[in-house]
Amino acid sequence: MKKEDGDNIVLFPNVERRLVEKGIEALQDKQFREAIELLEQGYKLDSDNEDVMAALVLAYFEAGALNKAKELCKEMLMVGQGDYFQIVEMYITILIQLHEYREITKILEALIEEKEVPAEKKEHFITILQFCQRLAEQEPVQPLEEMEAEPFHQEELKPGDLDLFSITDLNEQVGIAGKLSNQNIRPFIDEISAFLSAEEGHPFLKTMLLNILREQEVTNVINVRKFGMLEKINPQELKPPHSQPNDNEAGVQLIKALEHQDPLLLESALSLLARYAFAVYPFELSPADQAAWAAAFEYTALLYLGNEPDMERLAEKYGTIAEHVSEAAGWIGKVEEISYPII
């Protein structure tokens, strides 16, 4: 056995392995706070172990601690831990959840300029790059033809080629949205309208398509159906789907309540809020009481972190009633059922 310098703690052989095993067990049991605590201990003892790092990234992601997941994933890329392109794809998945499109653009531009992208991933990465450039609202960057030794010609989609109902993978959805955002979307109005008005179809993809219609100033009034609700929407009149927590009253209340008390819980709750807002866009679901939503996001985040929260107590904390908190938590649960995993 060994002794840590500067302390009286004695470490027994294989303690790192046991911490990681217990951390992964807790992760599989959805005890995310416990998993994070165990894996962080393992990481402190063996910061070069790529399995520990990958498990900790996943634990952070599942707990909604997306910024911590992002920073650790970025560290893995910088020190060369794990399969490079698997880590890149994991990193991009996290950044998409955080809506950090400028960072995605920066990474993919560098990869393409350095000609490091494997041939089988090139079209996919370029499509994501182009889509994220638009979402980042940047000026047009160096043409891709100048970034490569040979011009790259992206194959355009054609009406009749789209099967929107079959697309469930996050990166594939971003890829399809990226292709559509870089060509005239009007020839696809009928197919997109049918998808938006259907009961089935992933709400996240519906949000991306609505945003493209908004960007291209489409004025057709379209039926949009999500979560059992149906509304007629003019895309040109919509606001952008992405907002900061401070733009949302529930987010403001969460920050006020948790910023100093429990930063990890706050990040998890705000991550839930961001996924929820993107999924239900452009609808606003009942209840209208924003305090109930704040309490419901904290309630769900506590569940994710392995706690057993008291809904009545949280309702009292935020100055609302448990019935409203329960209704809001039910909607959050429905969104989480269809949210994207990291792997």
PDB file of C-alpha atoms in Angstrom, residues 74-265:
ATOM      1  CA  LYS A  74     -11.596  18.891 -24.257  1.00  0.00           C
ATOM      2  CA  GLU A  75      -8.784  17.791 -21.940  1.00  0.00           C
ATOM      3  CA  MET A  76      -8.939  14.274 -23.415  1.00  0.00           C
ATOM      4  CA  LEU A  77      -8.494  15.758 -26.882  1.00  0.00           C
ATOM      5  CA  MET A  78      -5.591  17.948 -25.789  1.00  0.00           C
ATOM      6  CA  VAL A  79      -3.643  15.125 -24.128  1.00  0.00           C
ATOM      7  CA  GLY A  80      -4.543  12.538 -26.763  1.00  0.00           C
ATOM      8  CA  GLN A  81      -6.539  10.170 -24.550  1.00  0.00           C
ATOM      9  CA  GLY A  82      -8.776   7.584 -26.229  1.00  0.00           C
ATOM     10  CA  ASP A  83      -9.735   7.215 -29.881  1.00  0.00           C
ATOM     11  CA  TYR A  84      -9.354  10.754 -31.227  1.00  0.00           C
ATOM     12  CA  PHE A  85     -12.338  10.861 -33.566  1.00  0.00           C
ATOM     13  CA  GLN A  86     -14.633   9.082 -31.118  1.00  0.00           C
ATOM     14  CA  ILE A  87     -13.746  11.760 -28.573  1.00  0.00           C
ATOM     15  CA  VAL A  88     -14.290  14.486 -31.199  1.00  0.00           C
ATOM     16  CA  GLU A  89     -17.772  13.140 -31.913  1.00  0.00           C
ATOM     17  CA  MET A  90     -18.511  12.937 -28.181  1.00  0.00           C
ATOM     18  CA  TYR A  91     -17.290  16.524 -27.782  1.00  0.00           C
ATOM     19  CA  ILE A  92     -19.463  17.741 -30.658  1.00  0.00           C
ATOM     20  CA  THR A  93     -22.496  15.981 -29.164  1.00  0.00           C
ATOM     21  CA  ILE A  94     -21.932  17.848 -25.890  1.00  0.00           C
ATOM     22  CA  LEU A  95     -21.405  21.166 -27.678  1.00  0.00           C
ATOM     23  CA  ILE A  96     -24.618  20.685 -29.659  1.00  0.00           C
ATOM     24  CA  GLN A  97     -26.489  20.222 -26.384  1.00  0.00           C
ATOM     25  CA  LEU A  98     -24.862  23.445 -25.117  1.00  0.00           C
ATOM     26  CA  HIS A  99     -25.636  25.227 -28.421  1.00  0.00           C
ATOM     27  CA  GLU A 100     -21.950  26.221 -28.660  1.00  0.00           C
ATOM     28  CA  TYR A 101     -21.905  26.357 -32.443  1.00  0.00           C
ATOM     29  CA  ARG A 102     -18.898  28.675 -32.708  1.00  0.00           C
ATOM     30  CA  GLU A 103     -16.762  26.137 -30.843  1.00  0.00           C
ATOM     31  CA  ILE A 104     -17.982  23.330 -33.130  1.00  0.00           C
ATOM     32  CA  THR A 105     -17.156  25.508 -36.134  1.00  0.00           C
ATOM     33  CA  LYS A 106     -13.655  26.193 -34.800  1.00  0.00           C
ATOM     34  CA  ILE A 107     -12.910  22.493 -34.200  1.00  0.00           C
ATOM     35  CA  LEU A 108     -14.214  21.241 -37.528  1.00  0.00           C
ATOM     36  CA  GLU A 109     -12.557  24.016 -39.526  1.00  0.00           C
ATOM     37  CA  ALA A 110      -9.210  23.086 -37.966  1.00  0.00           C
ATOM     38  CA  LEU A 111      -9.686  19.385 -38.708  1.00  0.00           C
ATOM     39  CA  ILE A 112     -10.635  20.037 -42.322  1.00  0.00           C
ATOM     40  CA  GLU A 113      -7.831  22.550 -42.880  1.00  0.00           C
ATOM     41  CA  GLU A 114      -5.299  20.056 -41.518  1.00  0.00           C
ATOM     42  CA  LYS A 115      -6.773  17.341 -43.757  1.00  0.00           C
ATOM     43  CA  GLU A 116      -7.094  15.020 -40.755  1.00  0.00           C
ATOM     44  CA  VAL A 117     -10.695  13.929 -41.277  1.00  0.00           C
ATOM     45  CA  PRO A 118     -11.054  10.285 -42.384  1.00  0.00           C
ATOM     46  CA  ALA A 119     -12.674   9.972 -45.798  1.00  0.00           C
ATOM     47  CA  GLU A 120     -15.743   8.207 -44.404  1.00  0.00           C
ATOM     48  CA  LYS A 121     -16.409  11.088 -41.969  1.00  0.00           C
ATOM     49  CA  LYS A 122     -15.591  14.015 -44.251  1.00  0.00           C
ATOM     50  CA  GLU A 123     -19.041  14.687 -45.713  1.00  0.00           C
ATOM     51  CA  HIS A 124     -20.705  14.289 -42.322  1.00  0.00           C
ATOM     52  CA  PHE A 125     -18.304  16.702 -40.593  1.00  0.00           C
ATOM     53  CA  ILE A 126     -18.543  19.258 -43.402  1.00  0.00           C
ATOM     54  CA  THR A 127     -22.340  19.161 -43.239  1.00  0.00           C
ATOM     55  CA  ILE A 128     -22.276  19.752 -39.474  1.00  0.00           C
ATOM     56  CA  LEU A 129     -19.717  22.540 -39.974  1.00  0.00           C
ATOM     57  CA  GLN A 130     -21.886  24.354 -42.500  1.00  0.00           C
ATOM     58  CA  PHE A 131     -24.973  24.065 -40.321  1.00  0.00           C
ATOM     59  CA  CYS A 132     -23.146  25.301 -37.218  1.00  0.00           C
ATOM     60  CA  GLN A 133     -21.666  28.233 -39.137  1.00  0.00           C
ATOM     61  CA  ARG A 134     -25.208  29.380 -39.845  1.00  0.00           C
ATOM     62  CA  LEU A 135     -26.373  28.883 -36.273  1.00  0.00           C
ATOM     63  CA  ALA A 136     -23.353  30.765 -34.947  1.00  0.00           C
ATOM     64  CA  GLU A 137     -24.467  33.721 -37.084  1.00  0.00           C
ATOM     65  CA  GLN A 138     -20.946  34.216 -38.327  1.00  0.00           C
ATOM     66  CA  GLU A 139     -19.818  35.919 -41.492  1.00  0.00           C
ATOM     67  CA  PRO A 140     -19.175  33.449 -44.324  1.00  0.00           C
ATOM     68  CA  VAL A 141     -15.835  31.793 -43.667  1.00  0.00           C
ATOM     69  CA  GLN A 142     -13.169  30.654 -46.067  1.00  0.00           C
ATOM     70  CA  PRO A 143     -14.842  28.557 -48.769  1.00  0.00           C
ATOM     71  CA  LEU A 144     -14.444  24.851 -48.199  1.00  0.00           C
ATOM     72  CA  GLU A 145     -12.946  24.492 -51.677  1.00  0.00           C
ATOM     73  CA  GLU A 146      -9.999  26.604 -50.502  1.00  0.00           C
ATOM     74  CA  MET A 147      -9.646  24.618 -47.286  1.00  0.00           C
ATOM     75  CA  GLU A 148      -9.010  21.336 -49.056  1.00  0.00           C
ATOM     76  CA  ALA A 149      -6.536  20.128 -51.589  1.00  0.00           C
ATOM     77  CA  GLU A 150      -9.441  19.172 -53.844  1.00  0.00           C
ATOM     78  CA  PRO A 151     -12.856  20.848 -54.018  1.00  0.00           C
ATOM     79  CA  PHE A 152     -15.550  19.075 -52.076  1.00  0.00           C
ATOM     80  CA  HIS A 153     -18.986  19.024 -53.658  1.00  0.00           C
ATOM     81  CA  GLN A 154     -21.731  18.207 -51.240  1.00  0.00           C
ATOM     82  CA  GLU A 155     -24.572  16.296 -52.813  1.00  0.00           C
ATOM     83  CA  GLU A 156     -27.801  18.256 -52.496  1.00  0.00           C
ATOM     84  CA  LEU A 157     -30.999  16.703 -51.278  1.00  0.00           C
ATOM     85  CA  LYS A 158     -33.846  16.404 -53.737  1.00  0.00           C
ATOM     86  CA  PRO A 159     -37.592  16.438 -53.078  1.00  0.00           C
ATOM     87  CA  GLY A 160     -38.677  12.848 -52.555  1.00  0.00           C
ATOM     88  CA  ASP A 161     -35.304  11.852 -51.067  1.00  0.00           C
ATOM     89  CA  LEU A 162     -36.201  12.833 -47.511  1.00  0.00           C
ATOM     90  CA  ASP A 163     -37.422  10.281 -44.997  1.00  0.00           C
ATOM     91  CA  LEU A 164     -37.657  12.532 -41.975  1.00  0.00           C
ATOM     92  CA  PHE A 165     -39.581  10.021 -39.886  1.00  0.00           C
ATOM     93  CA  SER A 166     -36.727   7.494 -39.894  1.00  0.00           C
ATOM     94  CA  ILE A 167     -34.039   9.834 -38.515  1.00  0.00           C
ATOM     95  CA  THR A 168     -33.407   9.373 -34.782  1.00  0.00           C
ATOM     96  CA  ASP A 169     -29.634   9.849 -34.383  1.00  0.00           C
ATOM     97  CA  LEU A 170     -28.575  13.328 -33.196  1.00  0.00           C
ATOM     98  CA  ASN A 171     -25.668  13.765 -35.596  1.00  0.00           C
ATOM     99  CA  GLU A 172     -27.719  12.464 -38.514  1.00  0.00           C
ATOM    100  CA  GLN A 173     -30.478  14.950 -37.699  1.00  0.00           C
ATOM    101  CA  VAL A 174     -27.969  17.801 -37.575  1.00  0.00           C
ATOM    102  CA  GLY A 175     -26.540  16.542 -40.870  1.00  0.00           C
ATOM    103  CA  ILE A 176     -29.921  16.558 -42.614  1.00  0.00           C
ATOM    104  CA  ALA A 177     -30.742  19.977 -41.171  1.00  0.00           C
ATOM    105  CA  GLY A 178     -27.329  21.202 -42.318  1.00  0.00           C
ATOM    106  CA  LYS A 179     -27.921  20.088 -45.890  1.00  0.00           C
ATOM    107  CA  LEU A 180     -31.364  21.684 -45.955  1.00  0.00           C
ATOM    108  CA  SER A 181     -30.073  24.936 -44.475  1.00  0.00           C
ATOM    109  CA  ASN A 182     -27.575  25.272 -47.331  1.00  0.00           C
ATOM    110  CA  GLN A 183     -30.108  25.008 -50.136  1.00  0.00           C
ATOM    111  CA  ASN A 184     -33.495  26.455 -50.975  1.00  0.00           C
ATOM    112  CA  ILE A 185     -35.915  24.760 -48.603  1.00  0.00           C
ATOM    113  CA  ARG A 186     -39.079  25.724 -50.504  1.00  0.00           C
ATOM    114  CA  PRO A 187     -39.128  22.630 -52.757  1.00  0.00           C
ATOM    115  CA  PHE A 188     -39.313  20.559 -49.550  1.00  0.00           C
ATOM    116  CA  ILE A 189     -42.224  22.441 -47.971  1.00  0.00           C
ATOM    117  CA  ASP A 190     -44.730  19.640 -48.565  1.00  0.00           C
ATOM    118  CA  GLU A 191     -42.496  16.960 -47.005  1.00  0.00           C
ATOM    119  CA  ILE A 192     -41.525  19.175 -44.081  1.00  0.00           C
ATOM    120  CA  SER A 193     -45.130  20.260 -43.499  1.00  0.00           C
ATOM    121  CA  ALA A 194     -46.255  16.623 -43.395  1.00  0.00           C
ATOM    122  CA  PHE A 195     -43.533  15.860 -40.852  1.00  0.00           C
ATOM    123  CA  LEU A 196     -44.267  18.888 -38.678  1.00  0.00           C
ATOM    124  CA  SER A 197     -48.002  18.154 -38.561  1.00  0.00           C
ATOM    125  CA  ALA A 198     -47.644  14.446 -37.748  1.00  0.00           C
ATOM    126  CA  GLU A 199     -48.028  12.930 -34.284  1.00  0.00           C
ATOM    127  CA  GLU A 200     -44.767  11.028 -34.759  1.00  0.00           C
ATOM    128  CA  GLY A 201     -41.403  12.613 -35.543  1.00  0.00           C
ATOM    129  CA  HIS A 202     -38.683  13.747 -33.165  1.00  0.00           C
ATOM    130  CA  PRO A 203     -39.455  17.138 -31.543  1.00  0.00           C
ATOM    131  CA  PHE A 204     -35.785  18.187 -31.730  1.00  0.00           C
ATOM    132  CA  LEU A 205     -35.718  17.685 -35.508  1.00  0.00           C
ATOM    133  CA  LYS A 206     -39.018  19.570 -35.791  1.00  0.00           C
ATOM    134  CA  THR A 207     -37.397  22.489 -33.959  1.00  0.00           C
ATOM    135  CA  MET A 208     -34.392  22.481 -36.304  1.00  0.00           C
ATOM    136  CA  LEU A 209     -36.652  22.426 -39.363  1.00  0.00           C
ATOM    137  CA  LEU A 210     -38.797  25.266 -38.020  1.00  0.00           C
ATOM    138  CA  ASN A 211     -35.646  27.300 -37.457  1.00  0.00           C
ATOM    139  CA  ILE A 212     -34.523  26.751 -41.057  1.00  0.00           C
ATOM    140  CA  LEU A 213     -37.972  27.817 -42.299  1.00  0.00           C
ATOM    141  CA  ARG A 214     -37.671  30.909 -40.083  1.00  0.00           C
ATOM    142  CA  GLU A 215     -34.162  31.715 -41.352  1.00  0.00           C
ATOM    143  CA  GLN A 216     -35.269  31.399 -44.976  1.00  0.00           C
ATOM    144  CA  GLU A 217     -38.274  33.651 -44.261  1.00  0.00           C
ATOM    145  CA  VAL A 218     -40.873  31.114 -45.290  1.00  0.00           C
ATOM    146  CA  THR A 219     -44.327  32.650 -44.803  1.00  0.00           C
ATOM    147  CA  ASN A 220     -46.466  29.550 -45.388  1.00  0.00           C
ATOM    148  CA  VAL A 221     -48.726  28.898 -42.414  1.00  0.00           C
ATOM    149  CA  ILE A 222     -47.861  25.370 -41.252  1.00  0.00           C
ATOM    150  CA  ASN A 223     -49.549  23.017 -38.808  1.00  0.00           C
ATOM    151  CA  VAL A 224     -47.065  22.056 -36.082  1.00  0.00           C
ATOM    152  CA  ARG A 225     -47.822  19.179 -33.739  1.00  0.00           C
ATOM    153  CA  LYS A 226     -45.784  18.357 -30.642  1.00  0.00           C
ATOM    154  CA  PHE A 227     -46.639  16.553 -27.426  1.00  0.00           C
ATOM    155  CA  GLY A 228     -50.286  16.182 -28.411  1.00  0.00           C
ATOM    156  CA  MET A 229     -50.738  19.881 -29.221  1.00  0.00           C
ATOM    157  CA  LEU A 230     -51.431  21.360 -32.656  1.00  0.00           C
ATOM    158  CA  GLU A 231     -50.963  24.996 -33.675  1.00  0.00           C
ATOM    159  CA  LYS A 232     -50.826  26.928 -36.931  1.00  0.00           C
ATOM    160  CA  ILE A 233     -47.436  28.626 -37.204  1.00  0.00           C
ATOM    161  CA  ASN A 234     -46.024  31.231 -39.579  1.00  0.00           C
ATOM    162  CA  PRO A 235     -42.252  30.510 -39.432  1.00  0.00           C
ATOM    163  CA  GLN A 236     -41.309  34.067 -40.366  1.00  0.00           C
ATOM    164  CA  GLU A 237     -42.956  35.334 -37.172  1.00  0.00           C
ATOM    165  CA  LEU A 238     -41.010  33.022 -34.853  1.00  0.00           C
ATOM    166  CA  LYS A 239     -38.173  34.040 -32.561  1.00  0.00           C
ATOM    167  CA  PRO A 240     -34.926  31.984 -32.637  1.00  0.00           C
ATOM    168  CA  PRO A 241     -35.173  28.782 -30.571  1.00  0.00           C
ATOM    169  CA  HIS A 242     -32.046  29.315 -28.489  1.00  0.00           C
ATOM    170  CA  SER A 243     -32.112  31.459 -25.392  1.00  0.00           C
ATOM    171  CA  GLN A 244     -29.994  31.983 -22.292  1.00  0.00           C
ATOM    172  CA  PRO A 245     -31.243  31.035 -18.801  1.00  0.00           C
ATOM    173  CA  ASN A 246     -31.518  34.736 -17.949  1.00  0.00           C
ATOM    174  CA  ASP A 247     -34.075  35.093 -20.765  1.00  0.00           C
ATOM    175  CA  ASN A 248     -36.339  32.610 -19.018  1.00  0.00           C
ATOM    176  CA  GLU A 249     -38.074  33.396 -15.730  1.00  0.00           C
ATOM    177  CA  ALA A 250     -37.724  29.807 -14.519  1.00  0.00           C
ATOM    178  CA  GLY A 251     -33.998  29.990 -15.279  1.00  0.00           C
ATOM    179  CA  VAL A 252     -33.671  33.255 -13.366  1.00  0.00           C
ATOM    180  CA  GLN A 253     -35.358  31.693 -10.334  1.00  0.00           C
ATOM    181  CA  LEU A 254     -33.113  28.619 -10.504  1.00  0.00           C
ATOM    182  CA  ILE A 255     -29.967  30.736 -10.662  1.00  0.00           C
ATOM    183  CA  LYS A 256     -31.127  32.832  -7.714  1.00  0.00           C
ATOM    184  CA  ALA A 257     -31.928  29.736  -5.637  1.00  0.00           C
ATOM    185  CA  LEU A 258     -28.962  27.498  -6.481  1.00  0.00           C
ATOM    186  CA  GLU A 259     -26.020  29.519  -7.811  1.00  0.00           C
ATOM    187  CA  HIS A 260     -24.204  29.616  -4.473  1.00  0.00           C
ATOM    188  CA  GLN A 261     -25.971  26.734  -2.722  1.00  0.00           C
ATOM    189  CA  ASP A 262     -25.300  23.896  -5.200  1.00  0.00           C
ATOM    190  CA  PRO A 263     -23.589  24.727  -8.545  1.00  0.00           C
ATOM    191  CA  LEU A 264     -23.734  21.115  -9.785  1.00  0.00           C
ATOM    192  CA  LEU A 265     -27.468  20.931  -9.135  1.00  0.00           C
TER     193      LEU A 265
END
